[in-house]
mmCIF file of C-alpha atoms in Angstrom:
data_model
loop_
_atom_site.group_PDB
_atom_site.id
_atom_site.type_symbol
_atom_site.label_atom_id
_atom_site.label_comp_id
_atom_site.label_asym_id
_atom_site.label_seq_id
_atom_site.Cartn_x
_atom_site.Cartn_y
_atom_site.Cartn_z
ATOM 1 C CA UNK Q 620 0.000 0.000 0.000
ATOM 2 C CA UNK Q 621 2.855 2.074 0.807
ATOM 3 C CA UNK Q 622 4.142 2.798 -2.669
ATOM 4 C CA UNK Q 623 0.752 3.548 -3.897
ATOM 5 C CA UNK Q 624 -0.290 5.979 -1.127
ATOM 6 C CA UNK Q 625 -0.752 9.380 -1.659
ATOM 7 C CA UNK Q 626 0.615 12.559 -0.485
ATOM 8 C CA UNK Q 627 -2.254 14.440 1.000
ATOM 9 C CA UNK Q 628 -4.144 10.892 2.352
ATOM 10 C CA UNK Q 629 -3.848 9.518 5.930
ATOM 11 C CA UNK Q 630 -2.298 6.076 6.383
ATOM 12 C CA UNK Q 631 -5.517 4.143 4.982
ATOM 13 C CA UNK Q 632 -4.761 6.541 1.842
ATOM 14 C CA UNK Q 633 -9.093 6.994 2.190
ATOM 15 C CA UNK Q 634 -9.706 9.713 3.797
ATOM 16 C CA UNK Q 635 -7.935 13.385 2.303
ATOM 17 C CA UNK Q 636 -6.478 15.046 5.269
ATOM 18 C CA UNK Q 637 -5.769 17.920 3.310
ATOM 19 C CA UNK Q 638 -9.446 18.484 2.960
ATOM 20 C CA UNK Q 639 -11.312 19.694 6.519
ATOM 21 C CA UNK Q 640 -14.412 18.164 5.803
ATOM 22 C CA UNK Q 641 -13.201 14.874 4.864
ATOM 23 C CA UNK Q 642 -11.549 14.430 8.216
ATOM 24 C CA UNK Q 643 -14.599 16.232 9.970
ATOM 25 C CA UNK Q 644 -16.522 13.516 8.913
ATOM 26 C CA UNK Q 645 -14.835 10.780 9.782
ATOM 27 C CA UNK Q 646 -14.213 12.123 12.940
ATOM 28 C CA UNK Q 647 -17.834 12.895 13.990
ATOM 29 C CA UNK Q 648 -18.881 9.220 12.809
ATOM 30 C CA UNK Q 649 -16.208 8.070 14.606
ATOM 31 C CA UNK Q 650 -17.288 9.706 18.043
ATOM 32 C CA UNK Q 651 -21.109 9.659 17.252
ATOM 33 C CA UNK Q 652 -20.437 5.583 16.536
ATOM 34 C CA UNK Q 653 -20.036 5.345 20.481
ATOM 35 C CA UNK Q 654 -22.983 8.272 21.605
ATOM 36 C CA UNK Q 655 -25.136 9.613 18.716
ATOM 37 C CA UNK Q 656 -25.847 12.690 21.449
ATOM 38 C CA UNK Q 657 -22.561 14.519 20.234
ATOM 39 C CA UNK Q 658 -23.166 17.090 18.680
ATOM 40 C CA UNK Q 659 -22.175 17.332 15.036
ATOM 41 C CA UNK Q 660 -22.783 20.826 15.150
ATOM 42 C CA UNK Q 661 -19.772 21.993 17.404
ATOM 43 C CA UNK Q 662 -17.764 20.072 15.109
ATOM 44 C CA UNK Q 663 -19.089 21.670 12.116
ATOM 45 C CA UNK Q 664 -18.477 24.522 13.762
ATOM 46 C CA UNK Q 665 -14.588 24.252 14.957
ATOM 47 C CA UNK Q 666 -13.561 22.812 11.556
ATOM 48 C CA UNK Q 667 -14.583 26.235 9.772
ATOM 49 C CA UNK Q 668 -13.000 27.970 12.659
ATOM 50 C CA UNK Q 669 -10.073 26.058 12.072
ATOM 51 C CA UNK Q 670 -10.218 26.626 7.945
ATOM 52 C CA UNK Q 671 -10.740 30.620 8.545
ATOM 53 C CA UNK Q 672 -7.758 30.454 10.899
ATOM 54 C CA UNK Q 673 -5.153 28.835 8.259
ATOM 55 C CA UNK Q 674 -7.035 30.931 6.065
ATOM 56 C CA UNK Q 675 -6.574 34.187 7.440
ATOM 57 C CA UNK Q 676 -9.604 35.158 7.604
ATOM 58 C CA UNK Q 677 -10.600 34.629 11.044
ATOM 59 C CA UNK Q 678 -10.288 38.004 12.711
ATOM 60 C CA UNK Q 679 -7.169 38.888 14.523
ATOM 61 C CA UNK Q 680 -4.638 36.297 12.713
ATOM 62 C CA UNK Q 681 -2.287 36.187 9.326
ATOM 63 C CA UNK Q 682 -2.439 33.397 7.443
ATOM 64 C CA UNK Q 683 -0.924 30.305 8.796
ATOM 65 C CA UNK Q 684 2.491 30.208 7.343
ATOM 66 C CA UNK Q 685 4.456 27.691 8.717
ATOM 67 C CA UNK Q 686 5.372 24.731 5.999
ATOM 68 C CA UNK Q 687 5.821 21.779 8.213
ATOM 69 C CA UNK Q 688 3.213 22.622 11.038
ATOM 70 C CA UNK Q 689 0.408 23.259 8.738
ATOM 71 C CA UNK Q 690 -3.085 22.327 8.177
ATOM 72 C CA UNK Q 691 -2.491 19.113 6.856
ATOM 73 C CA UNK Q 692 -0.581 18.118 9.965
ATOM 74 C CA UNK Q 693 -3.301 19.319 12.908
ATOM 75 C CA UNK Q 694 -6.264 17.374 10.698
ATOM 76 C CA UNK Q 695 -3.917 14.331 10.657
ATOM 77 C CA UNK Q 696 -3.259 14.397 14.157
ATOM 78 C CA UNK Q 697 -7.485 15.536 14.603
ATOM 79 C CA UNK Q 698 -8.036 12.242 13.171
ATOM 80 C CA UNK Q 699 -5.506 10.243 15.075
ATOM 81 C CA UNK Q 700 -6.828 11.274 17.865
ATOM 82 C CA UNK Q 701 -10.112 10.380 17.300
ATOM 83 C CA UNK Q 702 -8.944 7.015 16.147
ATOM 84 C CA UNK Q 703 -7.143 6.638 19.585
ATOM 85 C CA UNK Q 704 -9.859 7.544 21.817
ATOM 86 C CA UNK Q 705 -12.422 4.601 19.644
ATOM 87 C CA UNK Q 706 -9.824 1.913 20.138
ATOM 88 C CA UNK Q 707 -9.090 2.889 23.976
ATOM 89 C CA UNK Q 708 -13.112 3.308 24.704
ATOM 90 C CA UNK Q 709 -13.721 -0.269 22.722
ATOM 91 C CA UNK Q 710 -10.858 -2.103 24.550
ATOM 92 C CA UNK Q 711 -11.888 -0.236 28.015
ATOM 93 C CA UNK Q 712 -15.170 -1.074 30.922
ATOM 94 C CA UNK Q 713 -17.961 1.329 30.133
ATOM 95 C CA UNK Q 714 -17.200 2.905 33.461
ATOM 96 C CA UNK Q 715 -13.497 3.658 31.944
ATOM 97 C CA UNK Q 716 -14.228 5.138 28.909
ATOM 98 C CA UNK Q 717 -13.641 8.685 27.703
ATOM 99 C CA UNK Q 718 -16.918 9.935 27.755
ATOM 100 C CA UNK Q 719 -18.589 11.768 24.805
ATOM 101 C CA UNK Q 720 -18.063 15.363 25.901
ATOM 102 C CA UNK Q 721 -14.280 14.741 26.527
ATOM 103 C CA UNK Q 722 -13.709 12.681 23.601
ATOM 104 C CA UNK Q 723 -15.275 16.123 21.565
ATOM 105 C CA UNK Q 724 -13.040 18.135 24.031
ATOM 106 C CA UNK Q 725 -9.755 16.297 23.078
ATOM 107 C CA UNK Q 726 -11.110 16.364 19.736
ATOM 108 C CA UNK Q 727 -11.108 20.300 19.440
ATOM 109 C CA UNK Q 728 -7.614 20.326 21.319
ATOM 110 C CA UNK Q 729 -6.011 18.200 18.788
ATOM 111 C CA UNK Q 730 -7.281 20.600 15.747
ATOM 112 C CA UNK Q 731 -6.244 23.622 17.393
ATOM 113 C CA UNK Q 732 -2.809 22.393 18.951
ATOM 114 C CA UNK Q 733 -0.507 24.208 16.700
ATOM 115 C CA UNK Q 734 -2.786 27.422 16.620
ATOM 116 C CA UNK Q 735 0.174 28.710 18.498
ATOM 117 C CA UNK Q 736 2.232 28.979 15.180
ATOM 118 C CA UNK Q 737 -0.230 31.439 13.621
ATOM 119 C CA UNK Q 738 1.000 34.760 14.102
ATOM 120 C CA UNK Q 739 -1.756 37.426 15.577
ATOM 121 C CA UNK Q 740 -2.493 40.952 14.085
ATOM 122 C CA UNK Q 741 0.362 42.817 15.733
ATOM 123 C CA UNK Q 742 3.090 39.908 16.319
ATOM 124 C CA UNK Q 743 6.212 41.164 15.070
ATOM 125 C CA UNK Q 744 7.632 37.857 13.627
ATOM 126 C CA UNK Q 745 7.616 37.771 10.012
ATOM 127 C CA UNK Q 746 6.856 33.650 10.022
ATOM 128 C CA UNK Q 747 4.937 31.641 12.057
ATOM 129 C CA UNK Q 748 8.245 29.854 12.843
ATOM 130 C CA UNK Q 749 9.515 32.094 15.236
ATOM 131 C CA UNK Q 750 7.485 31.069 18.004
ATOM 132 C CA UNK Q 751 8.482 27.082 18.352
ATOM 133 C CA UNK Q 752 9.687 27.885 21.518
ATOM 134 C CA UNK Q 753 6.664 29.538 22.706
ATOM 135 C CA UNK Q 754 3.956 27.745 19.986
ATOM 136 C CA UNK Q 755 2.298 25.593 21.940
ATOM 137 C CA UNK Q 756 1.167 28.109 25.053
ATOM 138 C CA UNK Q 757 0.076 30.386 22.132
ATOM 139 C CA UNK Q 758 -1.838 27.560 21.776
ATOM 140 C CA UNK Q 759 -3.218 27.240 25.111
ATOM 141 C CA UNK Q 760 -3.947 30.863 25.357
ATOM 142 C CA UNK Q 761 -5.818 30.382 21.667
ATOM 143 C CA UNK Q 762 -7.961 27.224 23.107
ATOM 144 C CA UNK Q 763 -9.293 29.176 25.814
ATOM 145 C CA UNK Q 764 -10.307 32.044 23.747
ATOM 146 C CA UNK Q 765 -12.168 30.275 21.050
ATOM 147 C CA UNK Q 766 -13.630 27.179 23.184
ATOM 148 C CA UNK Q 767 -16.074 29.130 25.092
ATOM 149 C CA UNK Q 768 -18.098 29.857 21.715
ATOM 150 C CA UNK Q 769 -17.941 25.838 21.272
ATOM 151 C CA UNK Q 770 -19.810 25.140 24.283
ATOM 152 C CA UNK Q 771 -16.874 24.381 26.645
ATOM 153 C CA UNK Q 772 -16.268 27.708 28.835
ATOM 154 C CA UNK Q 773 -15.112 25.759 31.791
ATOM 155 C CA UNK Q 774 -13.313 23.177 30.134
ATOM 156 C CA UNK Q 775 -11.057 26.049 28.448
ATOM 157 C CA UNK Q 776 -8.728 26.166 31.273
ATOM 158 C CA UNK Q 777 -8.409 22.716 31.552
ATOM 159 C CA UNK Q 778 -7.312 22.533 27.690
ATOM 160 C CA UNK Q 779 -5.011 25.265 28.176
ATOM 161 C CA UNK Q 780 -3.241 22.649 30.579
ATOM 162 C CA UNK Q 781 -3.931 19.410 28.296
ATOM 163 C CA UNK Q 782 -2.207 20.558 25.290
ATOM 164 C CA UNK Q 783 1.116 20.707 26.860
ATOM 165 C CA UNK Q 784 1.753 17.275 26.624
ATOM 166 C CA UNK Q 785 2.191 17.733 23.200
ATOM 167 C CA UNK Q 786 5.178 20.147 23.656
ATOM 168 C CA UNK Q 787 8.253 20.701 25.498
ATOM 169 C CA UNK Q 788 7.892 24.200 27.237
ATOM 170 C CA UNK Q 789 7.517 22.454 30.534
ATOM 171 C CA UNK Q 790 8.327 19.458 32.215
ATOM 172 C CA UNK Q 791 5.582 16.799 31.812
ATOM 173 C CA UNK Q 792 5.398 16.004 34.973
ATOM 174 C CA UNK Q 793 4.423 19.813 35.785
ATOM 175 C CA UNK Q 794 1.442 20.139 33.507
ATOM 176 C CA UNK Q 795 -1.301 19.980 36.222
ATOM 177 C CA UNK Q 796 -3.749 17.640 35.118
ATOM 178 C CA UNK Q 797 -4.598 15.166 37.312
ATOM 179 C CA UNK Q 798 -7.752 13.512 36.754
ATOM 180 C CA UNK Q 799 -6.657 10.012 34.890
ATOM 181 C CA UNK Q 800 -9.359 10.082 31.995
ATOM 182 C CA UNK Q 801 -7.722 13.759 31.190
ATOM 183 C CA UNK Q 802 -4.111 12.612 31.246
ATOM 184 C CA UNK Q 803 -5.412 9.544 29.014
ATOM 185 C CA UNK Q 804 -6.730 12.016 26.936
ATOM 186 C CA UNK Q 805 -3.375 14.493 26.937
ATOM 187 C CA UNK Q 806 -1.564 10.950 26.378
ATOM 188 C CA UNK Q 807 -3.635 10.545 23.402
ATOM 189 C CA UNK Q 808 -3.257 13.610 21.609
ATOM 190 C CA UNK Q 809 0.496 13.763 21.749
ATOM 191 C CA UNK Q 810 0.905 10.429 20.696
ATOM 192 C CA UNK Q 811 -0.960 11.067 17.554
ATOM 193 C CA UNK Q 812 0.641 14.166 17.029
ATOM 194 C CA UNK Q 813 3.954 12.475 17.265
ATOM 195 C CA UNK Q 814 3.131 9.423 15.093
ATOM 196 C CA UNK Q 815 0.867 10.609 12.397
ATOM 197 C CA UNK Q 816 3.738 13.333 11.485
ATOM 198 C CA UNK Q 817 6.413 10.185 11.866
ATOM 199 C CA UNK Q 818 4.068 8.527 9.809
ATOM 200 C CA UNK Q 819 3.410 11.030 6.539
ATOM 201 C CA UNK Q 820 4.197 9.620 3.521
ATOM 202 C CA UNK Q 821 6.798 12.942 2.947
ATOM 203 C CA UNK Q 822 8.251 12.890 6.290
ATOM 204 C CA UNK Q 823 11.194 12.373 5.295
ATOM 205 C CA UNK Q 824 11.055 14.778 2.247
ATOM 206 C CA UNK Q 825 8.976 17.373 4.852
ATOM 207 C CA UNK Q 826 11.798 17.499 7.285
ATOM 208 C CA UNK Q 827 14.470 17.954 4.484
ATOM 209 C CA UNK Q 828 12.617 21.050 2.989
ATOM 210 C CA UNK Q 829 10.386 22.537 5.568
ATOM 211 C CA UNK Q 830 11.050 21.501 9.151
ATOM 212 C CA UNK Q 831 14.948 22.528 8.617
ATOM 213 C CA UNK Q 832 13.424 26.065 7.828
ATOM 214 C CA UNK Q 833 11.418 26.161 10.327
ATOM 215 C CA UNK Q 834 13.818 25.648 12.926
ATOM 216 C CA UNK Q 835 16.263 27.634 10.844
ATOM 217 C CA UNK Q 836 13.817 30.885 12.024
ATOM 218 C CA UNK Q 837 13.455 29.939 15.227
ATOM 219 C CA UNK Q 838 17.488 29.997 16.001
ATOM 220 C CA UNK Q 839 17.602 25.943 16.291
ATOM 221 C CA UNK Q 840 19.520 25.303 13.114
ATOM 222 C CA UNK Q 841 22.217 27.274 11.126
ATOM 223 C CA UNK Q 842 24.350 30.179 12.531
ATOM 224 C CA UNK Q 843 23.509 31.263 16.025
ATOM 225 C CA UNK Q 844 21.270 34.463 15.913
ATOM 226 C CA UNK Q 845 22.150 37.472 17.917
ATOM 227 C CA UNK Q 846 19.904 36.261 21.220
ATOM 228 C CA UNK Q 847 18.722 33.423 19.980
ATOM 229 C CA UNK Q 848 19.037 29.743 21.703
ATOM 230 C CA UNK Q 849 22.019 27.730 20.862
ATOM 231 C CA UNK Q 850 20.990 26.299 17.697
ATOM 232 C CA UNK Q 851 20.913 22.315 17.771
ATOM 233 C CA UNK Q 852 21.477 21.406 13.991
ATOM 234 C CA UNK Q 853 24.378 22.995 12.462
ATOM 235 C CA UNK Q 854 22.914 22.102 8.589
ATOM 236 C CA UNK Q 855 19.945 20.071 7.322
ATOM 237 C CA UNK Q 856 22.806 16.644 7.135
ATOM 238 C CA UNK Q 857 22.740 17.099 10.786
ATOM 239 C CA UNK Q 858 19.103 16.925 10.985
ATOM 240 C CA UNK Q 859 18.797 14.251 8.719
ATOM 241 C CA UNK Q 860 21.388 11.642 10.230
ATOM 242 C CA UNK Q 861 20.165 12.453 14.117
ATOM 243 C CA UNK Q 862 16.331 11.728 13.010
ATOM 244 C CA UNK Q 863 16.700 7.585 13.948
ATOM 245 C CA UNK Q 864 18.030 8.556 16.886
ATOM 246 C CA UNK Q 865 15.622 11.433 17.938
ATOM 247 C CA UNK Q 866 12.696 8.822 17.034
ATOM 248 C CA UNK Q 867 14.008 6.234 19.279
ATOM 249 C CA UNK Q 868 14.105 8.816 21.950
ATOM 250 C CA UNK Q 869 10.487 9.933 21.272
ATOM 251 C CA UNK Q 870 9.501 6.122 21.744
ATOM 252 C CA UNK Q 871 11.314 5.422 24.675
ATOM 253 C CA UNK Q 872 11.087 8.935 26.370
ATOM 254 C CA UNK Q 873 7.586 9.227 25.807
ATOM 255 C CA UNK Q 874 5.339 7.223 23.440
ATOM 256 C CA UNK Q 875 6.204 3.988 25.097
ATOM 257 C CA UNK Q 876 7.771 5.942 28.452
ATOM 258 C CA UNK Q 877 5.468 8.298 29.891
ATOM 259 C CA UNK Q 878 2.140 7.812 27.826
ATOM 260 C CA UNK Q 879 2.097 4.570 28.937
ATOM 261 C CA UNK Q 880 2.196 3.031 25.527
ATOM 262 C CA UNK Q 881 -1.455 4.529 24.664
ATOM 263 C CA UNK Q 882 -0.871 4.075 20.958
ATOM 264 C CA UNK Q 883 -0.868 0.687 20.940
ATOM 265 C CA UNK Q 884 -5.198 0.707 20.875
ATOM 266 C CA UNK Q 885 -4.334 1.880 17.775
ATOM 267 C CA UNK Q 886 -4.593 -1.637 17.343
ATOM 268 C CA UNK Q 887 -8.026 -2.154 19.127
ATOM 269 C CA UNK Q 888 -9.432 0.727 16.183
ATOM 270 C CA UNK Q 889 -8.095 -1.208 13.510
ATOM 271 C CA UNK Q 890 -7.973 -4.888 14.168
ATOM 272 C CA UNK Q 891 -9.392 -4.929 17.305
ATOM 273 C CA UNK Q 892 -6.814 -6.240 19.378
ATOM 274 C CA UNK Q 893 -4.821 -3.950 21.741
ATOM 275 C CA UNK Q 894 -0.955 -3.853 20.556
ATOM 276 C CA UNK Q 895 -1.902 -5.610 17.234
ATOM 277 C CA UNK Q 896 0.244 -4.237 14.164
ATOM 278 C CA UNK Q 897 -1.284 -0.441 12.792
ATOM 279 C CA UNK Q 898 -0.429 1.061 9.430
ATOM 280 C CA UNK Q 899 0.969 3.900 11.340
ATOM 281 C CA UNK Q 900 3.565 1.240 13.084
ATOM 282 C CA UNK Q 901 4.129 0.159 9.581
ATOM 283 C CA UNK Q 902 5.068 3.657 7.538
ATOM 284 C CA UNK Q 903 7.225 4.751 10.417
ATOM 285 C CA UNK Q 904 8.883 1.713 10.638
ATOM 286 C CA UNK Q 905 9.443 2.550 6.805
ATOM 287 C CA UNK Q 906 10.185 5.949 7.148
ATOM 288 C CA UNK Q 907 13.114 5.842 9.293
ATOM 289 C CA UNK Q 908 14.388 2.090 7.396
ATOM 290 C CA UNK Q 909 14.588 4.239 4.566
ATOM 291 C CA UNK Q 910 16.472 7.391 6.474
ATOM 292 C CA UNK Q 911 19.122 5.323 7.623
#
């Protein structure tokens, strides 16, 4: 399947994740398919919020601008994470499950987890880029702004907290979210958002020509800039030969570490068997055979 997949499809090459309302589909069958009470609605909703944010049309914000962090990517991880959260609620006691409104709620965080990147009327940045160090409590800050018109007032808070795991601004084990269904949920999202991108069919080819870039305006690669952090990639080789490595951390630091291996009901969504094989297993597996 691999050598017949297609750029802008997810790893079943069916559903376009370059397209919002492909993905917003699947997504609310795949949550109504446990409670037909959510709402499709707030979904409808947050994906044309999301579209008139990359857009630059929703008031406020430039056009999203970053080439590696784009749309593409937070629909991919959108539907990963809604893929995660069937598998764990199938394989899981009905009193265990991730109930419908949180499901939505991790749902919305997962679309609107690199908001951060977007630059607002008035940031002085000229790209997006500039703020990986910072992107993902922009992100925060832009959850609890927009989810009160979604229906989740006082859940914005707690998103603003959720969304961490998916960065490195703080030390997971400060994020303060304690309830266990919530860090499931945090768990979730950032293990989607670190295997669907793992798992593109250009991964390889995006971090070559736009995540090198990217961290190229943000001070982490190239010459040091006047202020800037010490960069950690001296050229795009560098980037290139450490990305094995960096994956191996990502598994055993976190995927397999501290999320407590949550991906694996990837396997429960798609075979229905918890740690069976997953095509996104399978294309990173691929991915980083072919790196070395």
């Amino acid at each position: 399947m691999e050598s017949r997949r297609r750029n802008h499809y997810d790893i079943t090459n069916q559903i376009c994740i370059a397209d919002p309302l492909d993905v917003q589909g699947e997504v609310t069958g795949l949550l109504s398919g446990h409670d037909p009470r959510v709402d499709p609605a707030i979904l409808s909703t947050a994906f044309r919020r999301f579209t008139e944010l990359h857009a630059g049309v929703l008031p406020g914000y430039a056009a999203a601008d970053t080439p590696y962090h784009d749309a593409q990517h937070s629909l991919d991880c959108t539907l990963g994470t809604a893929r995660l959260v069937d598998g764990y609620n199938r394989a899981m006691p009905s009193d265990e499950r991730i109930s419908p409104k949180r499901a939505l709620l991790g749902v919305l965080i997962a679309l609107f987890h690199d908001a951060g990147y977007v630059r607002r009327n008035g940031d002085r940045a000229r790209n997006g880029a500039a703020y990986t160090l910072s992107h993902v409590q922009r992100s925060g800050e832009f959850l609890e702004r927009i989810l009160p018109s979604l229906g989740f007032a006082a859940d914005a808070p707690l998103a603003g907290k959720i969304v961490h795991f998916t960065g490195y601004e703080m030390s997971l084990d400060e994020i303060d979210v304690h309830d266990p269904r919530d860090r499931a949920l945090g768990f979730m999202i950032a293990s989607s958002d670190l295997m669907v991108q793992t798992a593109d069919r250009c991964y390889l080819e995006k971090c070559r020509d736009f995540l090198y870039p990217e961290f190229e305006v943000a001070g982490l690669a190239g010459p040091p800039q006047p202020g800037g952090p010490k960069p950690l990639y001296a050229n795009v080789d560098v980037l290139m030969r450490g990305t094995p490595q960096f994956n191996a951390r990502l598994w055993e630091d976190r995927l397999d570490g501290y999320f407590g291996g949550i991906h694996r009901y990837f396997g429960v969504h798609f075979q229905g068997r918890l740690g069976a094989p997953n095509p996104y297993t399978d294309a990173i597996k691929a991915n980083l055979r072919r790196v070395k």
